Amino acid sequence: DQQVKQNSPSLSVQEGRISILNCDYTNSMFDYFLWYKKYPAEGPTFLISISSIKDKNEDGRFTVFLNKSAKHLSLHIVPSQPGDSAVYFCAASGNYGGATNKLIFGTGTLLAVQP
Amino acid sequence: KAGVTQTPRYLIKTRGQQVTLSCSPISGHRSVSWYQQTPGQGLQFLFEYFSETQRNKGNFPGRFSGRQFSNSRSEMNVSTLELGDSALYLCASAQGGQITDTQYFGPGTRLTVL
């Protein structure tokens, strides 16, 4: 049962344009969400997070939006740069049943930013 | 601060053998989690240790075990290796016990089982 889903395996965007990566979840007990960026043969790098009490969090070029009623979050990258090309994972966790620090990851979206 | 370090970076073993992977968390972090990444299953949670106690466990067989030492360093052990255990094993550390404590990942150990 895939509790966190990233339905787009890949996305291609022109440099300077906006990249929008989407993520859906099914478990209503999740209340903390994160985005990680990953290059091949490296560990994931933390990008940005959002708590369920917020609907938006911004950090430089990265903004995460959370729609709790739709169980949907998205990551916006503006403007996109070639160095942003990587696999992006969304992850979720919650304070239920002792699940603290147990991240459930989506399957990832490969972002390619074309110069 | 130094990041999360994992040793070794690459490992080749044969079926039936056992393996121990090591993780040193960021200084001051007390939580260490382990994840397995495979092409078919993606990133899956193995277990988490906090102050030397296993606090969470994922859905993996008992062949996968771990421990944490008093200095927060952690080891993961896989016994009776199977071909399907070939994967990138990632360790992540977090400061404490809050879900808002960001988990920072190490570079991983690439395990190949022949």
PDB file of C-alpha atoms in Angstrom:
ATOM      1  CA  ASP A   1       0.000   0.000   0.000  1.00  0.00           C
ATOM      2  CA  GLN A   2       1.716   3.154  -1.253  1.00  0.00           C
ATOM      3  CA  GLN A   3       0.794   5.802   1.302  1.00  0.00           C
ATOM      4  CA  VAL A   4       2.764   8.552  -0.456  1.00  0.00           C
ATOM      5  CA  LYS A   5       2.518   8.803  -4.215  1.00  0.00           C
ATOM      6  CA  GLN A   6       4.340  10.814  -6.809  1.00  0.00           C
ATOM      7  CA  ASN A   7       2.447  10.061  -9.983  1.00  0.00           C
ATOM      8  CA  SER A   8       4.859  11.755 -12.384  1.00  0.00           C
ATOM      9  CA  PRO A   9       8.038   9.704 -12.751  1.00  0.00           C
ATOM     10  CA  SER A  10       9.687  12.490 -14.721  1.00  0.00           C
ATOM     11  CA  LEU A  11       9.358  16.170 -15.570  1.00  0.00           C
ATOM     12  CA  SER A  12      11.236  18.301 -18.084  1.00  0.00           C
ATOM     13  CA  VAL A  13      11.356  22.097 -17.736  1.00  0.00           C
ATOM     14  CA  GLN A  14      13.187  24.923 -19.468  1.00  0.00           C
ATOM     15  CA  GLU A  15      15.756  26.890 -17.497  1.00  0.00           C
ATOM     16  CA  GLY A  16      14.197  29.971 -15.904  1.00  0.00           C
ATOM     17  CA  ARG A  17      10.675  28.538 -15.889  1.00  0.00           C
ATOM     18  CA  ILE A  18       8.732  27.150 -12.955  1.00  0.00           C
ATOM     19  CA  SER A  19       9.001  23.480 -11.966  1.00  0.00           C
ATOM     20  CA  ILE A  20       6.003  22.020 -10.149  1.00  0.00           C
ATOM     21  CA  LEU A  21       6.374  18.622  -8.517  1.00  0.00           C
ATOM     22  CA  ASN A  22       3.327  16.943  -7.037  1.00  0.00           C
ATOM     23  CA  CYS A  23       2.744  14.473  -4.239  1.00  0.00           C
ATOM     24  CA  ASP A  24      -0.402  12.815  -2.865  1.00  0.00           C
ATOM     25  CA  TYR A  25      -0.836  10.933   0.379  1.00  0.00           C
ATOM     26  CA  THR A  26      -3.507   8.696   1.813  1.00  0.00           C
ATOM     27  CA  ASN A  27      -2.803   8.539   5.545  1.00  0.00           C
ATOM     28  CA  SER A  28      -4.681  11.313   7.364  1.00  0.00           C
ATOM     29  CA  MET A  29      -2.387  10.807  10.370  1.00  0.00           C
ATOM     30  CA  PHE A  30       0.541  12.352   8.514  1.00  0.00           C
ATOM     31  CA  ASP A  31       1.203  15.846   9.796  1.00  0.00           C
ATOM     32  CA  TYR A  32       4.721  16.692   8.665  1.00  0.00           C
ATOM     33  CA  PHE A  33       5.940  16.687   5.106  1.00  0.00           C
ATOM     34  CA  LEU A  34       9.360  17.095   3.552  1.00  0.00           C
ATOM     35  CA  TRP A  35      10.980  17.330   0.148  1.00  0.00           C
ATOM     36  CA  TYR A  36      14.377  15.845  -0.551  1.00  0.00           C
ATOM     37  CA  LYS A  37      16.572  16.079  -3.632  1.00  0.00           C
ATOM     38  CA  LYS A  38      18.766  13.161  -4.632  1.00  0.00           C
ATOM     39  CA  TYR A  39      21.612  12.692  -7.067  1.00  0.00           C
ATOM     40  CA  PRO A  40      22.657   9.178  -8.134  1.00  0.00           C
ATOM     41  CA  ALA A  41      24.942   7.375  -5.655  1.00  0.00           C
ATOM     42  CA  GLU A  42      24.379  10.064  -2.998  1.00  0.00           C
ATOM     43  CA  GLY A  43      22.089  10.349  -0.028  1.00  0.00           C
ATOM     44  CA  PRO A  44      18.976  12.555  -0.203  1.00  0.00           C
ATOM     45  CA  THR A  45      19.523  16.234   0.590  1.00  0.00           C
ATOM     46  CA  PHE A  46      16.850  18.025   2.612  1.00  0.00           C
ATOM     47  CA  LEU A  47      15.184  20.901   0.753  1.00  0.00           C
ATOM     48  CA  ILE A  48      12.131  22.158   2.579  1.00  0.00           C
ATOM     49  CA  SER A  49       9.437  20.984   4.958  1.00  0.00           C
ATOM     50  CA  ILE A  50       5.934  21.940   6.024  1.00  0.00           C
ATOM     51  CA  SER A  51       3.821  21.200   9.048  1.00  0.00           C
ATOM     52  CA  SER A  52       0.146  20.391   8.656  1.00  0.00           C
ATOM     53  CA  ILE A  53      -0.809  23.568  10.519  1.00  0.00           C
ATOM     54  CA  LYS A  54       0.487  25.594   7.554  1.00  0.00           C
ATOM     55  CA  ASP A  55      -0.523  25.654   3.918  1.00  0.00           C
ATOM     56  CA  LYS A  56       2.619  27.237   2.511  1.00  0.00           C
ATOM     57  CA  ASN A  57       6.315  27.437   3.313  1.00  0.00           C
ATOM     58  CA  GLU A  58       8.921  29.346   1.335  1.00  0.00           C
ATOM     59  CA  ASP A  59      12.700  29.137   1.259  1.00  0.00           C
ATOM     60  CA  GLY A  60      14.401  31.065  -1.504  1.00  0.00           C
ATOM     61  CA  ARG A  61      13.488  29.562  -4.864  1.00  0.00           C
ATOM     62  CA  PHE A  62      11.577  26.700  -3.229  1.00  0.00           C
ATOM     63  CA  THR A  63       7.969  26.867  -2.038  1.00  0.00           C
ATOM     64  CA  VAL A  64       5.928  23.965  -0.719  1.00  0.00           C
ATOM     65  CA  PHE A  65       2.135  24.084  -0.718  1.00  0.00           C
ATOM     66  CA  LEU A  66      -0.046  21.783   1.353  1.00  0.00           C
ATOM     67  CA  ASN A  67      -3.740  21.103   0.735  1.00  0.00           C
ATOM     68  CA  LYS A  68      -4.839  18.931   3.661  1.00  0.00           C
ATOM     69  CA  SER A  69      -8.390  18.409   2.476  1.00  0.00           C
ATOM     70  CA  ALA A  70      -7.120  17.052  -0.836  1.00  0.00           C
ATOM     71  CA  LYS A  71      -4.186  15.259   0.818  1.00  0.00           C
ATOM     72  CA  HIS A  72      -1.917  16.881  -1.735  1.00  0.00           C
ATOM     73  CA  LEU A  73       1.336  18.795  -1.602  1.00  0.00           C
ATOM     74  CA  SER A  74       3.443  20.382  -4.265  1.00  0.00           C
ATOM     75  CA  LEU A  75       6.934  21.800  -4.580  1.00  0.00           C
ATOM     76  CA  HIS A  76       7.466  24.867  -6.749  1.00  0.00           C
ATOM     77  CA  ILE A  77      10.943  25.813  -7.932  1.00  0.00           C
ATOM     78  CA  VAL A  78      11.225  29.296  -9.407  1.00  0.00           C
ATOM     79  CA  PRO A  79      13.276  29.970 -11.443  1.00  0.00           C
ATOM     80  CA  SER A  80      14.472  26.487 -12.369  1.00  0.00           C
ATOM     81  CA  GLN A  81      18.200  26.055 -12.944  1.00  0.00           C
ATOM     82  CA  PRO A  82      20.134  23.230 -14.654  1.00  0.00           C
ATOM     83  CA  GLY A  83      21.697  22.361 -11.280  1.00  0.00           C
ATOM     84  CA  ASP A  84      18.212  21.514 -10.015  1.00  0.00           C
ATOM     85  CA  SER A  85      18.188  18.425 -12.244  1.00  0.00           C
ATOM     86  CA  ALA A  86      17.863  15.476  -9.851  1.00  0.00           C
ATOM     87  CA  VAL A  87      15.305  13.077  -8.407  1.00  0.00           C
ATOM     88  CA  TYR A  88      12.913  14.733  -5.961  1.00  0.00           C
ATOM     89  CA  PHE A  89      11.259  12.733  -3.207  1.00  0.00           C
ATOM     90  CA  CYS A  90       8.423  13.819  -1.009  1.00  0.00           C
ATOM     91  CA  ALA A  91       8.206  12.221   2.416  1.00  0.00           C
ATOM     92  CA  ALA A  92       5.702  12.229   5.250  1.00  0.00           C
ATOM     93  CA  SER A  93       5.680  11.446   8.939  1.00  0.00           C
ATOM     94  CA  GLY A  94       3.312  11.704  11.875  1.00  0.00           C
ATOM     95  CA  ASN A  95       3.041  11.444  15.625  1.00  0.00           C
ATOM     96  CA  TYR A  96       0.936   8.305  15.606  1.00  0.00           C
ATOM     97  CA  GLY A  97       1.685   4.923  17.159  1.00  0.00           C
ATOM     98  CA  GLY A  98       5.239   5.939  17.979  1.00  0.00           C
ATOM     99  CA  ALA A  99       5.986   6.654  14.333  1.00  0.00           C
ATOM    100  CA  THR A 100       8.143   9.689  15.115  1.00  0.00           C
ATOM    101  CA  ASN A 101      11.040   9.999  12.691  1.00  0.00           C
ATOM    102  CA  LYS A 102       9.677   7.234  10.469  1.00  0.00           C
ATOM    103  CA  LEU A 103       9.617   8.826   7.035  1.00  0.00           C
ATOM    104  CA  ILE A 104       7.388   7.356   4.348  1.00  0.00           C
ATOM    105  CA  PHE A 105       8.762   8.267   0.937  1.00  0.00           C
ATOM    106  CA  GLY A 106       7.131   8.666  -2.423  1.00  0.00           C
ATOM    107  CA  THR A 107       8.619   6.982  -5.474  1.00  0.00           C
ATOM    108  CA  GLY A 108      10.360  10.109  -6.717  1.00  0.00           C
ATOM    109  CA  THR A 109      10.155  12.423  -9.735  1.00  0.00           C
ATOM    110  CA  LEU A 110      13.132  12.907 -12.014  1.00  0.00           C
ATOM    111  CA  LEU A 111      13.401  16.598 -12.863  1.00  0.00           C
ATOM    112  CA  ALA A 112      15.404  17.603 -15.919  1.00  0.00           C
ATOM    113  CA  VAL A 113      16.011  21.331 -16.380  1.00  0.00           C
ATOM    114  CA  GLN A 114      17.013  22.077 -19.949  1.00  0.00           C
ATOM    115  CA  PRO A 115      19.445  24.984 -20.562  1.00  0.00           C
TER     116      PRO A 115
ATOM    117  CA  LYS B   1      29.599  20.512  11.594  1.00  0.00           C
ATOM    118  CA  ALA B   2      30.522  17.326   9.788  1.00  0.00           C
ATOM    119  CA  GLY B   3      27.655  15.550   8.087  1.00  0.00           C
ATOM    120  CA  VAL B   4      26.428  12.004   8.477  1.00  0.00           C
ATOM    121  CA  THR B   5      29.123   9.509   7.551  1.00  0.00           C
ATOM    122  CA  GLN B   6      28.643   5.905   6.532  1.00  0.00           C
ATOM    123  CA  THR B   7      31.209   3.154   6.145  1.00  0.00           C
ATOM    124  CA  PRO B   8      31.974   1.353   4.016  1.00  0.00           C
ATOM    125  CA  ARG B   9      30.704   3.108   0.910  1.00  0.00           C
ATOM    126  CA  TYR B  10      30.714  -0.045  -1.203  1.00  0.00           C
ATOM    127  CA  LEU B  11      30.495  -3.691  -0.245  1.00  0.00           C
ATOM    128  CA  ILE B  12      30.296  -6.935  -2.193  1.00  0.00           C
ATOM    129  CA  LYS B  13      29.157 -10.087  -0.409  1.00  0.00           C
ATOM    130  CA  THR B  14      27.879 -13.509  -1.415  1.00  0.00           C
ATOM    131  CA  ARG B  15      24.583 -15.161  -0.526  1.00  0.00           C
ATOM    132  CA  GLY B  16      24.473 -16.564   2.987  1.00  0.00           C
ATOM    133  CA  GLN B  17      27.088 -14.220   4.396  1.00  0.00           C
ATOM    134  CA  GLN B  18      26.383 -11.507   6.916  1.00  0.00           C
ATOM    135  CA  VAL B  19      27.272  -7.823   6.790  1.00  0.00           C
ATOM    136  CA  THR B  20      27.598  -4.922   9.218  1.00  0.00           C
ATOM    137  CA  LEU B  21      27.205  -1.319   8.119  1.00  0.00           C
ATOM    138  CA  SER B  22      28.189   1.665  10.226  1.00  0.00           C
ATOM    139  CA  CYS B  23      26.763   5.154  10.588  1.00  0.00           C
ATOM    140  CA  SER B  24      28.105   8.163  12.474  1.00  0.00           C
ATOM    141  CA  PRO B  25      25.441  10.841  12.962  1.00  0.00           C
ATOM    142  CA  ILE B  26      25.888  14.587  13.026  1.00  0.00           C
ATOM    143  CA  SER B  27      27.401  15.668  16.332  1.00  0.00           C
ATOM    144  CA  GLY B  28      24.671  16.238  18.899  1.00  0.00           C
ATOM    145  CA  HIS B  29      22.052  14.188  17.063  1.00  0.00           C
ATOM    146  CA  ARG B  30      20.496  11.402  19.095  1.00  0.00           C
ATOM    147  CA  SER B  31      18.216   9.784  16.517  1.00  0.00           C
ATOM    148  CA  VAL B  32      19.527   7.510  13.784  1.00  0.00           C
ATOM    149  CA  SER B  33      17.279   5.916  11.171  1.00  0.00           C
ATOM    150  CA  TRP B  34      18.099   3.406   8.466  1.00  0.00           C
ATOM    151  CA  TYR B  35      16.503   3.151   5.039  1.00  0.00           C
ATOM    152  CA  GLN B  36      16.858   0.768   2.126  1.00  0.00           C
ATOM    153  CA  GLN B  37      16.651   2.028  -1.445  1.00  0.00           C
ATOM    154  CA  THR B  38      16.045  -0.387  -4.309  1.00  0.00           C
ATOM    155  CA  PRO B  39      14.847   0.291  -7.863  1.00  0.00           C
ATOM    156  CA  GLY B  40      11.703  -1.776  -7.301  1.00  0.00           C
ATOM    157  CA  GLN B  41      10.643  -0.671  -3.810  1.00  0.00           C
ATOM    158  CA  GLY B  42      12.047   2.834  -3.565  1.00  0.00           C
ATOM    159  CA  LEU B  43      13.128   4.220  -0.194  1.00  0.00           C
ATOM    160  CA  GLN B  44      11.848   2.091   2.661  1.00  0.00           C
ATOM    161  CA  PHE B  45      12.209   2.626   6.396  1.00  0.00           C
ATOM    162  CA  LEU B  46      14.103  -0.110   8.243  1.00  0.00           C
ATOM    163  CA  PHE B  47      14.317   1.084  11.845  1.00  0.00           C
ATOM    164  CA  GLU B  48      15.096   4.036  14.073  1.00  0.00           C
ATOM    165  CA  TYR B  49      17.206   4.265  17.201  1.00  0.00           C
ATOM    166  CA  PHE B  50      16.977   7.016  19.770  1.00  0.00           C
ATOM    167  CA  SER B  51      19.200   7.131  22.843  1.00  0.00           C
ATOM    168  CA  GLU B  52      20.299   3.509  22.274  1.00  0.00           C
ATOM    169  CA  THR B  53      16.722   2.182  22.046  1.00  0.00           C
ATOM    170  CA  GLN B  54      14.942   0.970  18.957  1.00  0.00           C
ATOM    171  CA  ARG B  55      11.929   3.233  18.726  1.00  0.00           C
ATOM    172  CA  ASN B  56      10.464   2.261  15.355  1.00  0.00           C
ATOM    173  CA  LYS B  57      10.721  -0.713  13.065  1.00  0.00           C
ATOM    174  CA  GLY B  58       9.729  -1.104   9.439  1.00  0.00           C
ATOM    175  CA  ASN B  59       8.365  -4.162   7.713  1.00  0.00           C
ATOM    176  CA  PHE B  60      11.566  -6.123   7.213  1.00  0.00           C
ATOM    177  CA  PRO B  61      12.466  -9.683   8.267  1.00  0.00           C
ATOM    178  CA  GLY B  62      14.369 -10.403  11.455  1.00  0.00           C
ATOM    179  CA  ARG B  63      17.579 -10.856   9.434  1.00  0.00           C
ATOM    180  CA  PHE B  64      17.829  -7.070   9.538  1.00  0.00           C
ATOM    181  CA  SER B  65      18.886  -5.748  12.918  1.00  0.00           C
ATOM    182  CA  GLY B  66      20.653  -2.771  14.348  1.00  0.00           C
ATOM    183  CA  ARG B  67      21.947  -1.126  17.432  1.00  0.00           C
ATOM    184  CA  GLN B  68      23.018   2.264  18.689  1.00  0.00           C
ATOM    185  CA  PHE B  69      25.910   3.037  20.971  1.00  0.00           C
ATOM    186  CA  SER B  70      26.152   5.602  23.756  1.00  0.00           C
ATOM    187  CA  ASN B  71      27.900   8.055  21.405  1.00  0.00           C
ATOM    188  CA  SER B  72      24.868   7.771  19.033  1.00  0.00           C
ATOM    189  CA  ARG B  73      26.837   5.888  16.375  1.00  0.00           C
ATOM    190  CA  SER B  74      24.762   3.099  14.900  1.00  0.00           C
ATOM    191  CA  GLU B  75      25.361  -0.187  13.174  1.00  0.00           C
ATOM    192  CA  MET B  76      23.058  -2.207  10.993  1.00  0.00           C
ATOM    193  CA  ASN B  77      23.492  -5.938  10.485  1.00  0.00           C
ATOM    194  CA  VAL B  78      22.034  -8.185   7.834  1.00  0.00           C
ATOM    195  CA  SER B  79      22.458 -11.913   8.322  1.00  0.00           C
ATOM    196  CA  THR B  80      22.078 -14.730   5.779  1.00  0.00           C
ATOM    197  CA  LEU B  81      22.251 -12.363   2.840  1.00  0.00           C
ATOM    198  CA  GLU B  82      19.910 -12.868  -0.104  1.00  0.00           C
ATOM    199  CA  LEU B  83      20.246 -11.544  -3.653  1.00  0.00           C
ATOM    200  CA  GLY B  84      17.307  -9.229  -2.987  1.00  0.00           C
ATOM    201  CA  ASP B  85      19.241  -7.480  -0.235  1.00  0.00           C
ATOM    202  CA  SER B  86      21.339  -5.732  -2.874  1.00  0.00           C
ATOM    203  CA  ALA B  87      20.522  -2.078  -2.337  1.00  0.00           C
ATOM    204  CA  LEU B  88      21.708   1.334  -1.252  1.00  0.00           C
ATOM    205  CA  TYR B  89      21.483   1.502   2.539  1.00  0.00           C
ATOM    206  CA  LEU B  90      21.021   5.016   3.861  1.00  0.00           C
ATOM    207  CA  CYS B  91      21.415   6.300   7.353  1.00  0.00           C
ATOM    208  CA  ALA B  92      19.791   9.514   8.551  1.00  0.00           C
ATOM    209  CA  SER B  93      20.306  11.424  11.755  1.00  0.00           C
ATOM    210  CA  ALA B  94      18.030  13.874  13.546  1.00  0.00           C
ATOM    211  CA  GLN B  95      18.544  15.992  16.608  1.00  0.00           C
ATOM    212  CA  GLY B  96      15.909  14.499  18.860  1.00  0.00           C
ATOM    213  CA  GLY B  97      12.480  13.031  19.192  1.00  0.00           C
ATOM    214  CA  GLN B  98      10.249  15.555  17.445  1.00  0.00           C
ATOM    215  CA  ILE B  99       8.820  14.874  13.999  1.00  0.00           C
ATOM    216  CA  THR B 100       9.833  18.420  13.073  1.00  0.00           C
ATOM    217  CA  ASP B 101      13.489  17.511  13.629  1.00  0.00           C
ATOM    218  CA  THR B 102      14.797  17.277  10.080  1.00  0.00           C
ATOM    219  CA  GLN B 103      16.495  14.030   9.123  1.00  0.00           C
ATOM    220  CA  TYR B 104      19.837  14.474   7.373  1.00  0.00           C
ATOM    221  CA  PHE B 105      21.099  11.622   5.249  1.00  0.00           C
ATOM    222  CA  GLY B 106      24.530  10.162   4.751  1.00  0.00           C
ATOM    223  CA  PRO B 107      25.918   9.147   1.343  1.00  0.00           C
ATOM    224  CA  GLY B 108      24.856   5.531   1.766  1.00  0.00           C
ATOM    225  CA  THR B 109      26.483   2.130   1.542  1.00  0.00           C
ATOM    226  CA  ARG B 110      26.018   0.313  -1.748  1.00  0.00           C
ATOM    227  CA  LEU B 111      25.670  -3.401  -0.962  1.00  0.00           C
ATOM    228  CA  THR B 112      25.896  -5.934  -3.767  1.00  0.00           C
ATOM    229  CA  VAL B 113      25.035  -9.559  -3.006  1.00  0.00           C
ATOM    230  CA  LEU B 114      26.311 -12.114  -5.524  1.00  0.00           C
TER     231      LEU B 114
END
